[in-house]
Short mmCIF file of C-alpha atoms in Angstrom, two decimals:
data_model
loop_
_atom_site.label_atom_id
_atom_site.label_comp_id
_atom_site.label_asym_id
_atom_site.label_seq_id
_atom_site.Cartn_x
_atom_site.Cartn_y
_atom_site.Cartn_z
CA MET J 31 -3.41 -6.95 3.76
CA ALA J 32 -0.01 -5.42 3.05
CA ILE J 33 0.75 -4.19 6.53
CA LEU J 34 -0.08 -7.51 8.24
CA LYS J 35 2.38 -9.38 6.13
CA VAL J 36 5.45 -7.10 6.46
CA ILE J 37 5.83 -6.17 10.10
CA SER J 38 8.12 -9.10 10.84
CA GLN J 39 10.53 -8.40 8.02
CA ASN J 40 14.01 -7.02 8.64
CA PRO J 41 14.24 -3.29 7.92
CA GLN J 42 17.89 -3.71 7.12
CA GLN J 43 16.86 -5.57 3.98
CA SER J 44 15.25 -2.43 2.76
CA ALA J 45 18.40 -0.51 3.35
CA THR J 46 20.31 -3.08 1.35
CA VAL J 47 17.95 -2.70 -1.57
CA GLY J 48 17.85 1.04 -1.16
CA CYS J 49 21.55 1.54 -1.63
CA LEU J 50 21.32 0.16 -5.18
CA GLY J 51 20.60 2.03 -8.30
CA ARG J 52 20.27 5.59 -7.05
CA GLN J 53 22.24 6.76 -10.07
CA HIS J 54 20.19 5.05 -12.78
CA ASN J 55 18.88 7.50 -15.31
CA ASN J 56 15.38 8.82 -15.86
CA GLN J 57 15.00 6.61 -18.91
CA SER J 58 14.54 3.60 -16.60
CA HIS J 59 11.92 5.48 -14.62
CA ASN J 60 10.01 6.39 -17.69
CA LYS J 61 10.16 2.93 -19.10
CA VAL J 62 8.62 1.46 -15.94
CA ASP J 63 6.10 4.12 -14.98
CA SER J 64 5.11 6.94 -17.29
CA MET J 65 2.37 8.85 -15.49
CA GLN J 66 -0.28 10.75 -17.44
CA ASN J 67 -0.46 14.29 -16.13
CA THR J 68 -3.93 15.79 -16.25
CA ALA J 69 -3.08 19.09 -14.60
CA ASP J 70 -3.50 20.85 -17.94
CA LEU J 71 -7.23 20.10 -17.83
CA LEU J 72 -7.63 22.74 -15.18
CA PRO J 73 -6.54 26.35 -14.57
CA LYS J 74 -2.88 26.47 -13.62
CA ILE J 75 -3.56 26.99 -9.93
CA ASP J 76 -0.12 25.54 -9.15
CA SER J 77 1.47 27.86 -11.71
CA PRO J 78 5.08 29.13 -11.62
CA SER J 79 3.81 32.21 -9.77
CA LEU J 80 3.65 29.98 -6.67
CA PRO J 81 7.01 29.87 -4.91
CA LYS J 82 8.85 26.58 -5.29
CA LYS J 83 9.97 26.75 -1.72
CA GLN J 84 8.27 28.67 1.03
CA PRO J 85 10.33 30.12 3.90
CA THR J 86 8.46 28.06 6.45
CA PRO J 87 6.60 24.71 6.12
CA PRO J 88 2.84 24.97 5.57
CA ASN J 89 0.28 23.87 8.09
CA TYR J 90 -0.23 20.34 6.78
CA GLU J 91 -3.04 19.54 9.19
CA ALA J 92 -5.03 22.55 8.03
CA ALA J 93 -4.35 21.69 4.37
CA ASP J 94 -5.46 18.11 5.00
CA ARG J 95 -8.73 19.30 6.55
CA GLN J 96 -9.24 21.69 3.64
CA PHE J 97 -8.87 18.76 1.20
CA VAL J 98 -11.44 16.72 3.13
CA ASN J 99 -13.87 19.58 2.73
CA LEU J 100 -13.07 19.87 -0.98
CA LEU J 101 -14.04 16.26 -1.50
CA GLU J 102 -17.56 17.07 -0.33
CA VAL J 103 -18.08 19.98 -2.76
CA GLU J 104 -21.03 19.34 -5.09
CA ASP J 105 -19.15 19.93 -8.37
CA LEU J 106 -15.50 20.22 -7.50
CA ASP J 107 -14.13 20.82 -11.01
CA LYS J 108 -16.51 23.65 -11.77
CA THR J 109 -15.91 25.19 -8.36
CA VAL J 110 -12.10 25.09 -8.69
CA ALA J 111 -12.29 26.53 -12.21
CA ALA J 112 -14.48 29.41 -11.04
CA LYS J 113 -12.71 30.09 -7.72
CA PRO J 114 -9.08 28.88 -7.86
CA LEU J 115 -8.23 30.86 -4.70
CA LEU J 116 -10.24 28.28 -2.75
CA VAL J 117 -7.46 25.76 -3.24
CA SER J 118 -4.46 28.07 -3.24
CA ASP J 119 -3.32 27.15 0.29
CA PHE J 120 -3.80 23.47 -0.42
CA GLU J 121 -1.90 23.77 -3.69
CA SER J 122 0.98 25.55 -1.94
CA ALA J 123 1.10 22.80 0.63
CA ILE J 124 1.27 20.15 -2.10
CA ALA J 125 4.08 21.95 -3.96
CA TYR J 126 6.10 22.45 -0.78
CA ALA J 127 5.57 18.87 0.45
CA ILE J 128 6.67 17.31 -2.86
CA GLN J 129 9.95 19.16 -2.67
CA ALA J 130 10.44 18.42 1.07
CA ALA J 131 9.62 14.72 0.71
CA TYR J 132 11.21 13.69 -2.60
CA GLN J 133 13.81 16.30 -3.47
CA GLN J 134 15.63 16.62 -0.16
CA GLU J 135 17.60 14.10 1.88
CA PRO J 136 16.36 12.93 4.24
CA GLY J 137 12.76 13.47 3.22
CA ASP J 138 10.60 15.39 5.70
CA GLU J 139 8.35 13.03 7.71
CA ALA J 140 5.43 15.48 7.94
CA ALA J 141 5.55 16.06 4.18
CA HIS J 142 5.50 12.33 3.48
CA ARG J 143 2.51 11.89 5.78
CA PHE J 144 0.57 14.72 4.26
CA LEU J 145 1.12 13.54 0.67
CA GLN J 146 0.27 9.91 1.38
CA ARG J 147 -2.89 10.89 3.26
CA VAL J 148 -4.02 13.08 0.34
CA LEU J 149 -3.18 10.33 -2.15
CA TYR J 150 -5.10 7.73 -0.14
CA ARG J 151 -8.17 9.97 0.08
CA VAL J 152 -8.24 10.09 -3.74
CA ASN J 153 -7.43 6.40 -4.25
CA ARG J 154 -10.09 5.12 -1.83
CA LEU J 155 -12.76 6.41 -4.24
CA ASN J 156 -11.93 3.42 -6.45
CA LEU J 157 -13.64 1.23 -3.85
CA PHE J 158 -17.23 1.34 -2.57
CA TRP J 159 -17.63 1.85 1.17
CA TYR J 160 -21.42 1.44 1.60
CA ASP J 161 -21.76 4.97 2.87
CA ASP J 162 -23.46 8.16 1.69
CA LEU J 163 -23.68 8.03 -2.11
CA ARG J 164 -23.00 11.77 -2.33
CA ARG J 165 -19.44 11.11 -1.24
CA TYR J 166 -18.77 9.74 -4.72
CA ASN J 167 -19.94 12.82 -6.60
CA ASN J 168 -16.33 13.73 -7.43
CA GLU J 169 -14.96 10.23 -8.06
CA ARG J 170 -14.10 11.13 -11.70
CA SER J 171 -13.06 14.69 -10.98
CA HIS J 172 -10.29 16.03 -13.24
CA TYR J 173 -9.00 18.06 -10.35
CA LEU J 174 -8.65 15.07 -8.08
CA ARG J 175 -6.97 13.18 -10.89
CA SER J 176 -4.51 16.03 -11.31
CA VAL J 177 -3.74 15.99 -7.60
CA ARG J 178 -3.15 12.25 -7.69
CA ASP J 179 -0.90 12.46 -10.75
CA ARG J 180 1.20 15.32 -9.39
CA ILE J 181 1.95 13.39 -6.23
CA GLU J 182 2.34 9.96 -7.83
CA GLU J 183 4.92 10.95 -10.42
CA PRO J 184 7.66 12.30 -8.14
CA TRP J 185 6.80 9.78 -5.43
CA GLN J 186 7.12 6.80 -7.85
CA GLN J 187 10.40 8.16 -9.21
CA TRP J 188 11.63 8.39 -5.62
CA GLU J 189 10.48 4.82 -4.91
CA LEU J 190 12.14 3.45 -8.05
CA ALA J 191 15.40 5.08 -7.04
CA GLN J 192 15.52 2.63 -4.16
CA ILE J 193 15.83 -0.32 -6.58
CA ASP J 194 18.52 -1.20 -9.12
CA VAL J 195 16.10 -1.29 -12.04
CA ALA J 196 18.90 -1.59 -14.64
CA ALA J 197 20.20 -4.80 -12.99
CA LEU J 198 16.72 -6.35 -12.96
CA GLN J 199 16.31 -5.57 -16.65
CA LYS J 200 19.40 -7.68 -17.37
CA LEU J 201 18.26 -10.77 -15.45
CA SER J 202 19.03 -13.86 -17.57
CA ASP J 203 16.66 -16.25 -15.74
CA VAL J 204 13.65 -14.53 -14.26
CA LYS J 205 12.00 -17.79 -13.23
CA GLN J 206 15.01 -18.76 -11.13
CA ALA J 207 15.20 -15.26 -9.64
CA LEU J 208 11.60 -15.55 -8.49
CA ARG J 209 12.06 -19.05 -7.13
CA ASP J 210 15.21 -18.06 -5.25
CA ARG J 211 13.47 -15.08 -3.66
CA ALA J 212 10.44 -17.12 -2.62
CA ALA J 213 12.61 -19.87 -1.13
CA ALA J 214 14.46 -17.26 0.97
CA ASP J 215 11.32 -15.48 2.14
CA VAL J 216 9.05 -18.42 2.94
CA ASP J 217 10.91 -19.32 6.15
CA PRO J 218 13.67 -16.76 6.96
CA PRO J 219 15.63 -16.63 10.23
CA LEU J 220 13.96 -14.72 13.05
CA THR J 221 14.93 -11.05 13.15
CA GLU J 222 15.08 -8.62 16.07
CA LEU J 223 11.61 -7.39 15.16
CA ASP J 224 10.29 -10.94 15.09
CA ARG J 225 11.61 -11.60 18.60
CA TYR J 226 10.24 -8.34 19.93
CA GLN J 227 6.75 -9.22 18.78
CA ARG J 228 6.93 -12.80 19.99
CA GLU J 229 8.60 -12.16 23.35
CA GLN J 230 8.11 -8.54 24.40
CA MET J 231 5.05 -6.89 22.85
CA THR J 232 2.47 -6.08 25.52
CA GLU J 233 -1.32 -6.37 25.27
CA GLU J 234 -1.45 -2.63 24.66
CA GLY J 235 1.06 -3.04 21.87
CA TYR J 236 -1.00 -5.91 20.40
CA LYS J 237 -4.13 -3.72 20.42
CA HIS J 238 -2.14 -0.95 18.71
CA LEU J 239 -1.06 -3.43 16.08
CA LEU J 240 -4.66 -4.42 15.48
CA ALA J 241 -5.72 -0.78 15.19
CA ILE J 242 -3.18 -0.04 12.47
CA ALA J 243 -3.67 -3.33 10.67
CA SER J 244 -7.48 -2.89 10.67
CA PHE J 245 -7.01 -0.11 8.16
CA ASP J 246 -6.30 -2.79 5.56
CA GLY J 247 -7.69 -5.88 7.25
CA LEU J 248 -11.31 -4.71 7.21
CA VAL J 249 -11.30 -4.33 3.43
CA GLU J 250 -9.51 -7.63 2.81
CA ALA J 251 -8.08 -8.11 -0.70
CA SER J 252 -10.27 -5.37 -2.22
CA ARG J 253 -7.56 -4.07 -4.52
CA LEU J 254 -7.00 -7.55 -5.98
CA SER J 255 -10.51 -7.40 -7.38
CA ARG J 256 -9.47 -4.54 -9.68
CA ILE J 257 -7.29 -6.75 -11.88
CA LEU J 258 -9.58 -9.74 -12.46
CA GLY J 259 -11.63 -8.54 -15.43
CA GLY J 260 -10.62 -9.38 -18.94
CA ALA J 261 -9.80 -12.42 -21.07
CA GLY J 262 -10.27 -15.77 -19.41
CA ASN J 263 -7.16 -17.94 -18.84
CA GLU J 264 -5.52 -20.09 -16.17
CA ILE J 265 -3.71 -17.13 -14.60
CA GLN J 266 -6.93 -15.18 -14.22
CA CYS J 267 -8.66 -18.19 -12.70
CA THR J 268 -5.94 -18.68 -10.11
CA LEU J 269 -6.15 -15.03 -9.07
CA THR J 270 -9.92 -15.41 -8.81
CA ARG J 271 -9.48 -18.43 -6.54
CA VAL J 272 -7.25 -16.38 -4.25
CA LEU J 273 -9.86 -13.59 -4.09
CA ILE J 274 -12.73 -16.04 -3.48
CA GLU J 275 -10.86 -17.58 -0.52
CA GLU J 276 -10.13 -14.16 0.92
CA TYR J 277 -13.86 -13.37 0.62
CA GLY J 278 -14.89 -16.58 2.36
CA GLY J 279 -16.44 -18.12 -0.75
CA GLY J 280 -19.03 -15.32 -0.74
CA ARG J 281 -20.23 -16.02 2.79
CA LEU J 282 -19.81 -13.14 5.21
CA PRO J 283 -19.19 -15.29 8.35
CA ARG J 284 -16.21 -16.87 6.56
CA LYS J 285 -14.83 -13.69 4.98
CA HIS J 286 -11.37 -12.91 6.31
CA SER J 287 -12.31 -9.38 7.25
CA THR J 288 -15.04 -10.84 9.48
CA PHE J 289 -12.39 -12.73 11.46
CA PHE J 290 -10.38 -9.52 11.77
CA ALA J 291 -13.47 -7.65 13.03
CA GLN J 292 -13.90 -10.38 15.66
CA MET J 293 -10.41 -9.70 16.97
CA LEU J 294 -11.20 -6.01 17.27
CA ALA J 295 -14.54 -6.68 18.95
CA GLU J 296 -12.88 -8.91 21.54
CA PHE J 297 -11.03 -5.81 22.83
CA GLY J 298 -14.03 -3.47 22.50
CA MET J 299 -12.37 -1.70 19.57
CA SER J 300 -14.12 -0.14 16.62
CA THR J 301 -14.85 -2.44 13.70
CA GLU J 302 -15.59 0.37 11.31
CA PRO J 303 -13.19 0.60 8.33
CA GLU J 304 -10.73 3.50 8.60
CA ALA J 305 -11.64 4.14 12.24
CA TYR J 306 -7.95 4.34 13.16
CA PHE J 307 -6.77 6.37 10.14
CA ASP J 308 -4.88 8.90 12.28
CA LEU J 309 -2.75 6.11 13.80
CA VAL J 310 -1.53 4.80 10.42
CA PRO J 311 2.13 5.69 9.63
CA TRP J 312 2.79 7.22 6.25
CA GLU J 313 4.92 4.20 5.32
CA VAL J 314 1.81 1.98 5.60
CA LEU J 315 -0.25 4.43 3.52
CA ALA J 316 2.51 4.38 0.88
CA SER J 317 2.31 0.60 0.71
CA ILE J 318 -1.47 0.80 0.20
CA ASN J 319 -1.24 3.62 -2.32
CA HIS J 320 1.46 1.74 -4.25
CA ASN J 321 -0.92 -1.21 -4.66
CA PHE J 322 -3.74 1.11 -5.70
CA LEU J 323 -1.50 2.44 -8.46
CA LEU J 324 -0.45 -0.99 -9.68
CA THR J 325 -4.01 -2.38 -9.78
CA GLU J 326 -5.54 0.70 -11.43
CA ARG J 327 -2.87 0.77 -14.19
CA LYS J 328 -3.08 -2.44 -16.25
CA ARG J 329 0.34 -1.67 -17.70
CA HIS J 330 1.66 -2.57 -14.26
CA PHE J 331 -0.05 -6.01 -14.21
CA LEU J 332 3.30 -7.80 -14.00
CA ARG J 333 4.62 -5.61 -11.21
CA TYR J 334 1.46 -6.12 -9.20
CA ASN J 335 1.56 -9.90 -9.54
CA GLY J 336 5.25 -9.98 -8.63
CA GLY J 337 4.39 -7.98 -5.53
CA LEU J 338 1.41 -10.21 -4.73
CA THR J 339 3.66 -13.23 -4.98
CA TYR J 340 5.90 -11.85 -2.24
CA PHE J 341 2.82 -10.73 -0.31
CA GLU J 342 1.42 -14.27 -0.13
CA VAL J 343 4.78 -16.09 0.25
CA ALA J 344 5.88 -13.96 3.21
CA GLY J 345 2.52 -13.63 4.94
CA PRO J 346 2.64 -16.74 7.20
CA VAL J 347 5.98 -15.60 8.62
CA ALA J 348 4.41 -12.47 10.07
CA TYR J 349 1.24 -14.24 11.17
CA ARG J 350 3.19 -16.79 13.20
CA ASN J 351 4.78 -13.95 15.15
CA TYR J 352 1.38 -12.38 15.91
CA LEU J 353 -0.08 -15.74 16.89
CA ALA J 354 2.87 -16.46 19.18
CA ALA J 355 2.44 -13.05 20.83
CA ALA J 356 -1.29 -13.63 21.37
CA GLN J 357 -0.68 -17.06 22.84
CA ARG J 358 2.00 -15.73 25.19
CA LEU J 359 -0.41 -13.01 26.34
CA GLY J 360 -3.09 -15.64 27.01
CA LEU J 361 -5.64 -14.07 24.68
CA SER J 362 -8.84 -15.77 23.64
CA GLN J 363 -9.30 -17.68 20.41
CA ALA J 364 -11.44 -14.83 19.02
CA ALA J 365 -8.56 -12.43 19.64
CA MET J 366 -6.19 -14.43 17.44
CA GLY J 367 -8.27 -16.56 15.06
CA TYR J 368 -7.51 -14.43 12.03
CA TRP J 369 -3.81 -15.34 12.26
CA GLU J 370 -4.43 -19.08 12.29
CA LEU J 371 -6.72 -18.80 9.27
CA HIS J 372 -4.16 -16.85 7.26
CA ILE J 373 -1.24 -19.08 8.12
CA LYS J 374 -3.08 -22.02 6.65
CA GLU J 375 -4.53 -20.32 3.56
CA ASP J 376 -1.58 -18.10 2.63
CA GLU J 377 0.86 -20.98 2.57
CA ARG J 378 -1.32 -22.34 -0.23
CA HIS J 379 -1.76 -18.92 -1.83
CA GLY J 380 1.99 -18.40 -1.94
CA ARG J 381 2.46 -21.62 -3.90
CA TRP J 382 -0.36 -20.70 -6.25
CA MET J 383 1.07 -17.24 -6.90
CA LEU J 384 4.57 -18.55 -7.67
CA ASP J 385 3.72 -21.64 -9.65
CA GLU J 386 0.43 -20.72 -11.30
CA VAL J 387 0.70 -16.94 -11.79
CA ALA J 388 4.24 -15.56 -11.71
CA ILE J 389 6.05 -18.39 -13.57
CA PRO J 390 3.41 -18.66 -16.34
CA LEU J 391 3.56 -14.85 -16.76
CA VAL J 392 7.28 -15.14 -17.48
CA ASP J 393 6.44 -17.40 -20.46
CA ARG J 394 3.63 -15.13 -21.65
CA TYR J 395 5.66 -11.91 -21.41
CA PRO J 396 9.36 -12.91 -21.83
CA GLN J 397 10.59 -9.39 -22.76
CA GLU J 398 8.89 -7.69 -19.81
CA ALA J 399 9.16 -10.59 -17.30
CA TRP J 400 11.77 -8.71 -15.25
CA GLU J 401 8.94 -6.45 -14.09
CA LEU J 402 7.66 -9.36 -12.02
CA VAL J 403 10.91 -9.29 -10.08
CA LEU J 404 10.72 -5.52 -9.77
CA GLY J 405 7.22 -5.84 -8.31
CA TYR J 406 8.42 -8.54 -5.89
CA ASP J 407 11.42 -6.51 -4.73
CA GLN J 408 9.44 -3.31 -4.41
CA GLU J 409 6.71 -4.98 -2.36
CA LYS J 410 9.36 -6.38 -0.02
CA SER J 411 11.23 -3.12 0.27
CA ILE J 412 8.15 -0.94 0.80
CA GLY J 413 6.74 -3.54 3.16
CA ASP J 414 9.90 -3.73 5.26
CA ARG J 415 9.83 0.03 5.65
CA ALA J 416 6.17 -0.03 6.64
CA GLY J 417 6.74 -2.87 9.09
CA ALA J 418 9.55 -1.05 10.84
CA ALA J 419 7.34 2.08 11.10
CA VAL J 420 4.53 0.05 12.70
CA VAL J 421 6.87 -1.44 15.29
CA ARG J 422 8.13 2.07 16.16
CA SER J 423 4.50 3.15 16.53
CA ILE J 424 3.72 0.16 18.76
CA GLN J 425 6.72 0.82 20.98
CA ALA J 426 5.75 4.49 21.30
CA ALA J 427 2.21 3.51 22.28
CA GLU J 428 3.56 1.10 24.90
CA ARG J 429 5.79 3.80 26.40
CA ASN J 430 2.79 6.12 26.67
#
């Protein structure tokens, strides 16, 4: 539930983090996140013959629709190999967007949105959606993997440039760094965004918040499940306890996503997952895609758990804002019950993550323990950016 836990955070904190480390070398990038490129498994449809920069931006909406159609092709790899021209427009859009988003300052908003939507469409195939089984025909497609890798690599380098990785690698006391961060984030002073939500957000704004947050809230904690397999130990058991509580102990009426669906139903809104995909800002998609990457790559286990520690520690702060807004608006218990549940459970989850997961991982991996702090700081930075984008979207919806 990344988006639900970050909207109240101060976007200026992201800017503070972002000003650090933009000059650190590519060696730090490679040490943290070396992506495997699978583009060589296919014909070079994004070969040097394609211009690196087109005179005008591509039609991203048309390219996005084309990609949706490609996902439904019976045998995508064979089709692309036989008819590479079918994807030439899409490939040109990808190449242009990567340059526009990650190689220019400031990055183009439309390019960011297009790339994160494409990346999400690939990543979501790692989860099961209880829909038409034919939609998973291409879940192991080499072509889709190549698309994912070509977007992820420059995007992750761009994300890492927002953090002073070299300074984190030199931390002398990782445990204290984690404890200090958690102590600051568990009950921070109210920000301007906090007060807006508590005191000014309208019922229409609240419904818009629910629409965007449902994108993650209706598949509660699903990505966490991707890291639980493997050797049994106390850390694994704590993570499993977190997942079991998020899933209501295996009982659907108590599952957290059920409480979220009840909030939507109270307003007559759709309770189908991804129903409000087009409302979701690219910054929120980036937060989700970042967590897909960290959970699918076991090498990033420390980064993910550092991020999850922040995620659980900071959650109740945001939920108290939403609860205060709902109470001010005089909404029913069903329209706010999810927040009350999470405030209670995530206070406990935050303590578990810090004391029973993050700190023990420092002892188990002393040389790489700094990656826990990197994961924590990245989750906060990416989350702050997403939260600010959601508030802008809410305010725009209220004006309209």
